[in-house]
Amino acid sequence: MLHSDAAPARIDEQEIRLLPKAEVHVHLEGTFALGDILRLAKENGVALPGPAATIFDVSTHDGFTRPEVSTGGTAQGVGGAGLSGFLRFLDWQCGLVRSGEQAARVAYSFAARQTASGVRYSDVIVNPTHWNAWRGREIALMEALAAGFDEAEQDGLGSANIAYSLLRGQSAAEAEQLIGDLVSRRPARVVAVSVDGDEKASGRTGEKFRGAFRLAESAGLRRTVHAGESSGPEGVWDALDLLHAERIDHGVRSIEDPALIQRLIDDDVPLGVCPRSNVTLGLYADWAAHPLPRLVEAGVRVTLNTDDPAPLACTIDEDWAVAAEVYGFDRAQLARFAAESIRASFADDDLKRELLAELELLTPALAGAAPGGTP
């Protein structure tokens, strides 16, 4: 049951953390902890853009204000003049990562953060355009991050693979060159390609990136695309038809197009939904106005994610608890979300089976009832 007239008992975050789960829509650029930033700034002799206590509240910094509109790139709980200011903040932050050791440390810290929230596997999105010190060395950045993820996994933390993301403003030629290099060198842990950036500012970019995505698809890389946030349903259609997206990041405005909803159901395409991000950015007035429960009721495959948890000041277990409270989701539905997150991920089949089996032991008869009964 998705809704109840009676107020449900609040489901505690600790209970949610115990559910084996994956996260499929989270940006590494949006997960730097305050301690990570302070240490990196000190190592590089770089001044902070403002007081450490308010570093994520960049509205206190000159040139940075809170966003007024939603965008389709990395979520964007802070940012000057909309997305542009937040992207400047990300560029500054990621620009502090200048060595392989520092990049590996950021990856390790991400894995620790995810594990603390009960996330056992992550498809983490990395957009190299933010990492200024690595321009022209994008593959080296991927290798350094993979080394950090390797160490984290060896230490018993959750597993992570990388979705290498293009920026919507890049040209078709640049995108094809980057993906061609990725395909020829195949750095460890890069399992997918993505597109993010400002949909509204860039317009429809599906045709521009068709060649790069075909190259990735022919090489066996998975495909996920940011769409259906500021772009409306047409961005999702383009992601499906032109880029052969296997998963849509956001996708919430699909609810505006019944034919698109049916297409998502028929093609078994999951959405990586991030309600807090959508509400914080003003796409919806509040959680109650968000279409998440309508997407679930329509039969669309839905996963619940954080997008950029550090600037949004959230964790995935907290957001699942809010969703349960606002929408009346019960424990059975949360178990189905956990199972769906695992199935929608780009983890290998062995890990999916392992996590689903563990989930079913914790929630008998619930995990097996989730949509798409096999990994």
PDB file of N, CA, C and O in Angstrom, residues 24-54:
ATOM      1  N   VAL A  24      22.090   4.813  -7.504  1.00  0.00           N
ATOM      2  CA  VAL A  24      22.409   4.865  -8.928  1.00  0.00           C
ATOM      3  C   VAL A  24      22.450   6.284  -9.486  1.00  0.00           C
ATOM      4  O   VAL A  24      22.791   6.476 -10.651  1.00  0.00           O
ATOM      5  N   HIS A  25      22.093   7.272  -8.680  1.00  0.00           N
ATOM      6  CA  HIS A  25      22.158   8.669  -9.142  1.00  0.00           C
ATOM      7  C   HIS A  25      22.795   9.502  -8.043  1.00  0.00           C
ATOM      8  O   HIS A  25      22.111  10.097  -7.204  1.00  0.00           O
ATOM      9  N   VAL A  26      24.114   9.537  -8.054  1.00  0.00           N
ATOM     10  CA  VAL A  26      24.879  10.320  -7.093  1.00  0.00           C
ATOM     11  C   VAL A  26      26.159  10.769  -7.797  1.00  0.00           C
ATOM     12  O   VAL A  26      26.811   9.996  -8.485  1.00  0.00           O
ATOM     13  N   HIS A  27      26.487  12.059  -7.641  1.00  0.00           N
ATOM     14  CA  HIS A  27      27.652  12.656  -8.299  1.00  0.00           C
ATOM     15  C   HIS A  27      28.810  12.732  -7.315  1.00  0.00           C
ATOM     16  O   HIS A  27      28.659  13.284  -6.219  1.00  0.00           O
ATOM     17  N   LEU A  28      29.956  12.223  -7.709  1.00  0.00           N
ATOM     18  CA  LEU A  28      31.108  12.294  -6.822  1.00  0.00           C
ATOM     19  C   LEU A  28      31.422  13.742  -6.467  1.00  0.00           C
ATOM     20  O   LEU A  28      31.815  14.047  -5.337  1.00  0.00           O
ATOM     21  N   GLU A  29      31.220  14.636  -7.420  1.00  0.00           N
ATOM     22  CA  GLU A  29      31.492  16.051  -7.169  1.00  0.00           C
ATOM     23  C   GLU A  29      30.607  16.622  -6.062  1.00  0.00           C
ATOM     24  O   GLU A  29      30.947  17.651  -5.467  1.00  0.00           O
ATOM     25  N   GLY A  30      29.493  15.995  -5.796  1.00  0.00           N
ATOM     26  CA  GLY A  30      28.565  16.476  -4.785  1.00  0.00           C
ATOM     27  C   GLY A  30      28.627  15.709  -3.482  1.00  0.00           C
ATOM     28  O   GLY A  30      27.641  15.692  -2.727  1.00  0.00           O
ATOM     29  N   THR A  31      29.774  15.069  -3.209  1.00  0.00           N
ATOM     30  CA  THR A  31      29.884  14.263  -1.988  1.00  0.00           C
ATOM     31  C   THR A  31      31.097  14.625  -1.135  1.00  0.00           C
ATOM     32  O   THR A  31      31.365  13.958  -0.141  1.00  0.00           O
ATOM     33  N   PHE A  32      31.821  15.676  -1.492  1.00  0.00           N
ATOM     34  CA  PHE A  32      33.002  16.046  -0.713  1.00  0.00           C
ATOM     35  C   PHE A  32      32.568  16.475   0.690  1.00  0.00           C
ATOM     36  O   PHE A  32      31.792  17.423   0.844  1.00  0.00           O
ATOM     37  N   ALA A  33      33.079  15.811   1.699  1.00  0.00           N
ATOM     38  CA  ALA A  33      32.813  16.212   3.072  1.00  0.00           C
ATOM     39  C   ALA A  33      33.618  17.465   3.408  1.00  0.00           C
ATOM     40  O   ALA A  33      34.644  17.766   2.772  1.00  0.00           O
ATOM     41  N   LEU A  34      33.153  18.182   4.417  1.00  0.00           N
ATOM     42  CA  LEU A  34      33.843  19.399   4.822  1.00  0.00           C
ATOM     43  C   LEU A  34      35.306  19.108   5.166  1.00  0.00           C
ATOM     44  O   LEU A  34      36.208  19.857   4.775  1.00  0.00           O
ATOM     45  N   GLY A  35      35.544  18.007   5.878  1.00  0.00           N
ATOM     46  CA  GLY A  35      36.922  17.662   6.226  1.00  0.00           C
ATOM     47  C   GLY A  35      37.786  17.418   5.001  1.00  0.00           C
ATOM     48  O   GLY A  35      38.968  17.795   4.980  1.00  0.00           O
ATOM     49  N   ASP A  36      37.200  16.794   3.960  1.00  0.00           N
ATOM     50  CA  ASP A  36      37.943  16.577   2.718  1.00  0.00           C
ATOM     51  C   ASP A  36      38.362  17.907   2.107  1.00  0.00           C
ATOM     52  O   ASP A  36      39.502  18.089   1.668  1.00  0.00           O
ATOM     53  N   ILE A  37      37.423  18.847   2.040  1.00  0.00           N
ATOM     54  CA  ILE A  37      37.695  20.140   1.412  1.00  0.00           C
ATOM     55  C   ILE A  37      38.758  20.907   2.191  1.00  0.00           C
ATOM     56  O   ILE A  37      39.695  21.470   1.607  1.00  0.00           O
ATOM     57  N   LEU A  38      38.642  20.922   3.516  1.00  0.00           N
ATOM     58  CA  LEU A  38      39.609  21.661   4.325  1.00  0.00           C
ATOM     59  C   LEU A  38      41.015  21.085   4.168  1.00  0.00           C
ATOM     60  O   LEU A  38      42.001  21.824   4.051  1.00  0.00           O
ATOM     61  N   ARG A  39      41.105  19.764   4.162  1.00  0.00           N
ATOM     62  CA  ARG A  39      42.421  19.139   4.031  1.00  0.00           C
ATOM     63  C   ARG A  39      43.027  19.426   2.661  1.00  0.00           C
ATOM     64  O   ARG A  39      44.215  19.756   2.556  1.00  0.00           O
ATOM     65  N   LEU A  40      42.215  19.311   1.609  1.00  0.00           N
ATOM     66  CA  LEU A  40      42.714  19.564   0.260  1.00  0.00           C
ATOM     67  C   LEU A  40      43.149  21.018   0.110  1.00  0.00           C
ATOM     68  O   LEU A  40      44.197  21.301  -0.494  1.00  0.00           O
ATOM     69  N   ALA A  41      42.356  21.934   0.627  1.00  0.00           N
ATOM     70  CA  ALA A  41      42.714  23.348   0.531  1.00  0.00           C
ATOM     71  C   ALA A  41      44.030  23.625   1.256  1.00  0.00           C
ATOM     72  O   ALA A  41      44.903  24.355   0.758  1.00  0.00           O
ATOM     73  N   LYS A  42      44.200  23.027   2.433  1.00  0.00           N
ATOM     74  CA  LYS A  42      45.430  23.233   3.200  1.00  0.00           C
ATOM     75  C   LYS A  42      46.634  22.644   2.462  1.00  0.00           C
ATOM     76  O   LYS A  42      47.703  23.263   2.404  1.00  0.00           O
ATOM     77  N   GLU A  43      46.457  21.449   1.896  1.00  0.00           N
ATOM     78  CA  GLU A  43      47.565  20.814   1.170  1.00  0.00           C
ATOM     79  C   GLU A  43      48.016  21.644  -0.023  1.00  0.00           C
ATOM     80  O   GLU A  43      49.196  21.645  -0.381  1.00  0.00           O
ATOM     81  N   ASN A  44      47.072  22.341  -0.650  1.00  0.00           N
ATOM     82  CA  ASN A  44      47.391  23.090  -1.854  1.00  0.00           C
ATOM     83  C   ASN A  44      47.597  24.581  -1.595  1.00  0.00           C
ATOM     84  O   ASN A  44      47.834  25.343  -2.535  1.00  0.00           O
ATOM     85  N   GLY A  45      47.497  25.000  -0.318  1.00  0.00           N
ATOM     86  CA  GLY A  45      47.689  26.404  -0.005  1.00  0.00           C
ATOM     87  C   GLY A  45      46.649  27.306  -0.629  1.00  0.00           C
ATOM     88  O   GLY A  45      46.947  28.437  -1.037  1.00  0.00           O
ATOM     89  N   VAL A  46      45.411  26.825  -0.697  1.00  0.00           N
ATOM     90  CA  VAL A  46      44.327  27.575  -1.335  1.00  0.00           C
ATOM     91  C   VAL A  46      43.378  28.096  -0.262  1.00  0.00           C
ATOM     92  O   VAL A  46      42.960  27.352   0.636  1.00  0.00           O
ATOM     93  N   ALA A  47      43.010  29.350  -0.360  1.00  0.00           N
ATOM     94  CA  ALA A  47      42.084  29.946   0.599  1.00  0.00           C
ATOM     95  C   ALA A  47      40.665  29.469   0.343  1.00  0.00           C
ATOM     96  O   ALA A  47      40.260  29.246  -0.814  1.00  0.00           O
ATOM     97  N   LEU A  48      39.900  29.314   1.402  1.00  0.00           N
ATOM     98  CA  LEU A  48      38.497  28.953   1.272  1.00  0.00           C
ATOM     99  C   LEU A  48      37.705  30.130   0.713  1.00  0.00           C
ATOM    100  O   LEU A  48      38.069  31.290   0.928  1.00  0.00           O
ATOM    101  N   PRO A  49      36.595  29.863   0.019  1.00  0.00           N
ATOM    102  CA  PRO A  49      35.783  30.957  -0.516  1.00  0.00           C
ATOM    103  C   PRO A  49      34.948  31.654   0.546  1.00  0.00           C
ATOM    104  O   PRO A  49      34.232  32.616   0.242  1.00  0.00           O
ATOM    105  N   GLY A  50      35.016  31.181   1.775  1.00  0.00           N
ATOM    106  CA  GLY A  50      34.257  31.769   2.861  1.00  0.00           C
ATOM    107  C   GLY A  50      34.536  30.993   4.126  1.00  0.00           C
ATOM    108  O   GLY A  50      35.396  30.113   4.147  1.00  0.00           O
ATOM    109  N   PRO A  51      33.832  31.300   5.219  1.00  0.00           N
ATOM    110  CA  PRO A  51      34.045  30.580   6.468  1.00  0.00           C
ATOM    111  C   PRO A  51      33.798  29.084   6.315  1.00  0.00           C
ATOM    112  O   PRO A  51      32.871  28.666   5.611  1.00  0.00           O
ATOM    113  N   ALA A  52      34.619  28.283   6.968  1.00  0.00           N
ATOM    114  CA  ALA A  52      34.469  26.826   6.863  1.00  0.00           C
ATOM    115  C   ALA A  52      33.089  26.374   7.302  1.00  0.00           C
ATOM    116  O   ALA A  52      32.505  25.460   6.717  1.00  0.00           O
ATOM    117  N   ALA A  53      32.542  27.032   8.313  1.00  0.00           N
ATOM    118  CA  ALA A  53      31.246  26.609   8.869  1.00  0.00           C
ATOM    119  C   ALA A  53      30.102  26.782   7.882  1.00  0.00           C
ATOM    120  O   ALA A  53      29.058  26.136   8.016  1.00  0.00           O
ATOM    121  N   THR A  54      30.287  27.648   6.882  1.00  0.00           N
ATOM    122  CA  THR A  54      29.202  27.902   5.926  1.00  0.00           C
ATOM    123  C   THR A  54      29.642  27.639   4.491  1.00  0.00           C
ATOM    124  O   THR A  54      29.088  28.214   3.560  1.00  0.00           O
TER     125      THR A  54
END
